[in-house]
């Protein structure tokens, strides 16, 4: 039995994830467009034709629905029948979404199965978190003192008795804040130290000039230079051949070391979202022999954490994440991706990436 299983940890509550799974407008934003079909409200047509791993649109019918925990679909696509299950389980930091598709009739080629799995993975680790972040942003509690959350700015009703005092307080408040800013700026400007002038540089200039004049004057002594040049002359020919053979063999082994198979790594940010991004690292083996095992160390920005990894084993200690993987055949490569949740919306890549002592290209 052929199956596809993809999991992702999300920093959002289960009800928000359920909303993104079942709302047709939101589903079109992170996966594909959906239209209801005749024959029941639980039948949907998913326009998946053109996505990697899909041959045609999918005729899906909901067979199990338990909000906000599970939804199961019986899917028909190009003569194949499969069962697609989306399960949402709460976690300490949000929830875990597990998507599992089991083929019940027909078959997938290996390349098609891999493309289908990659379509699910990219949607779940890239576009879905972006939609969830957008939903969370809309639900920010702007009132802060009232229960519940709102996506609209609070509007106060006008009262005919007291419009003027309320409006007069705004110019006073703005004027007061402007005064505070100006005073604070003047205070900071006043205590800033003046730029030091580079007066120490010219001072040493005259002293070398004065000392250089007497030191150069006694040097031209004709009796000293001929004596010294004559005595080392017989020894110099003997040193010249001895240095040449010693340098040649010492450089031979050092120049031969890079010819051994050496791995290289290159980094690329493949997708971004409001509070995070997805990075990809390709480990290349340009040598003529396989290299057993590799280790890539990635340093995330402060506050960043991994939510999903594909293609490598990993462990995170603080902001440092260590990725390891199997051997890389000669002339081949290994690729792994990782999804990062970051509290800074401007962060779009890790701070550092290195394979051994060599930095990753592209970062």
Tab-separated table of N, CA and C in Angstrom, residues 48 50-54 112 115-119 122:
chain	number	residue	atom	x	y	z
A	48	UNK	N	-6.348	20.550	-8.787
A	48	UNK	CA	-4.937	20.217	-8.544
A	48	UNK	C	-4.163	19.938	-9.824
A	50	UNK	N	-1.818	20.262	-12.699
A	50	UNK	CA	-0.691	21.177	-12.862
A	50	UNK	C	0.210	21.229	-11.659
A	51	UNK	N	-0.278	20.800	-10.484
A	51	UNK	CA	0.598	20.729	-9.312
A	51	UNK	C	1.516	19.519	-9.447
A	52	UNK	N	2.744	19.596	-8.912
A	52	UNK	CA	3.650	18.441	-8.978
A	52	UNK	C	3.015	17.214	-8.322
A	53	UNK	N	3.026	16.092	-9.042
A	53	UNK	CA	2.488	14.846	-8.518
A	53	UNK	C	1.011	14.630	-8.784
A	54	UNK	N	0.324	15.594	-9.407
A	54	UNK	CA	-1.111	15.464	-9.690
A	54	UNK	C	-1.331	15.466	-11.197
A	112	UNK	N	6.177	10.410	-9.358
A	112	UNK	CA	4.922	11.107	-9.105
A	112	UNK	C	4.625	11.167	-7.608
A	115	UNK	N	6.817	13.857	-6.105
A	115	UNK	CA	6.319	15.194	-6.433
A	115	UNK	C	5.070	15.553	-5.650
A	116	UNK	N	4.204	14.571	-5.452
A	116	UNK	CA	2.976	14.801	-4.691
A	116	UNK	C	3.302	15.122	-3.237
A	117	UNK	N	4.218	14.365	-2.672
A	117	UNK	CA	4.622	14.613	-1.281
A	117	UNK	C	5.263	15.990	-1.137
A	118	UNK	N	6.074	16.389	-2.120
A	118	UNK	CA	6.715	17.714	-2.070
A	118	UNK	C	5.671	18.826	-2.189
A	119	UNK	N	4.607	18.606	-2.967
A	119	UNK	CA	3.539	19.601	-3.048
A	119	UNK	C	2.883	19.809	-1.694
A	122	UNK	N	5.511	21.633	0.729
A	122	UNK	CA	5.688	23.063	0.474
A	122	UNK	C	4.464	23.862	0.912
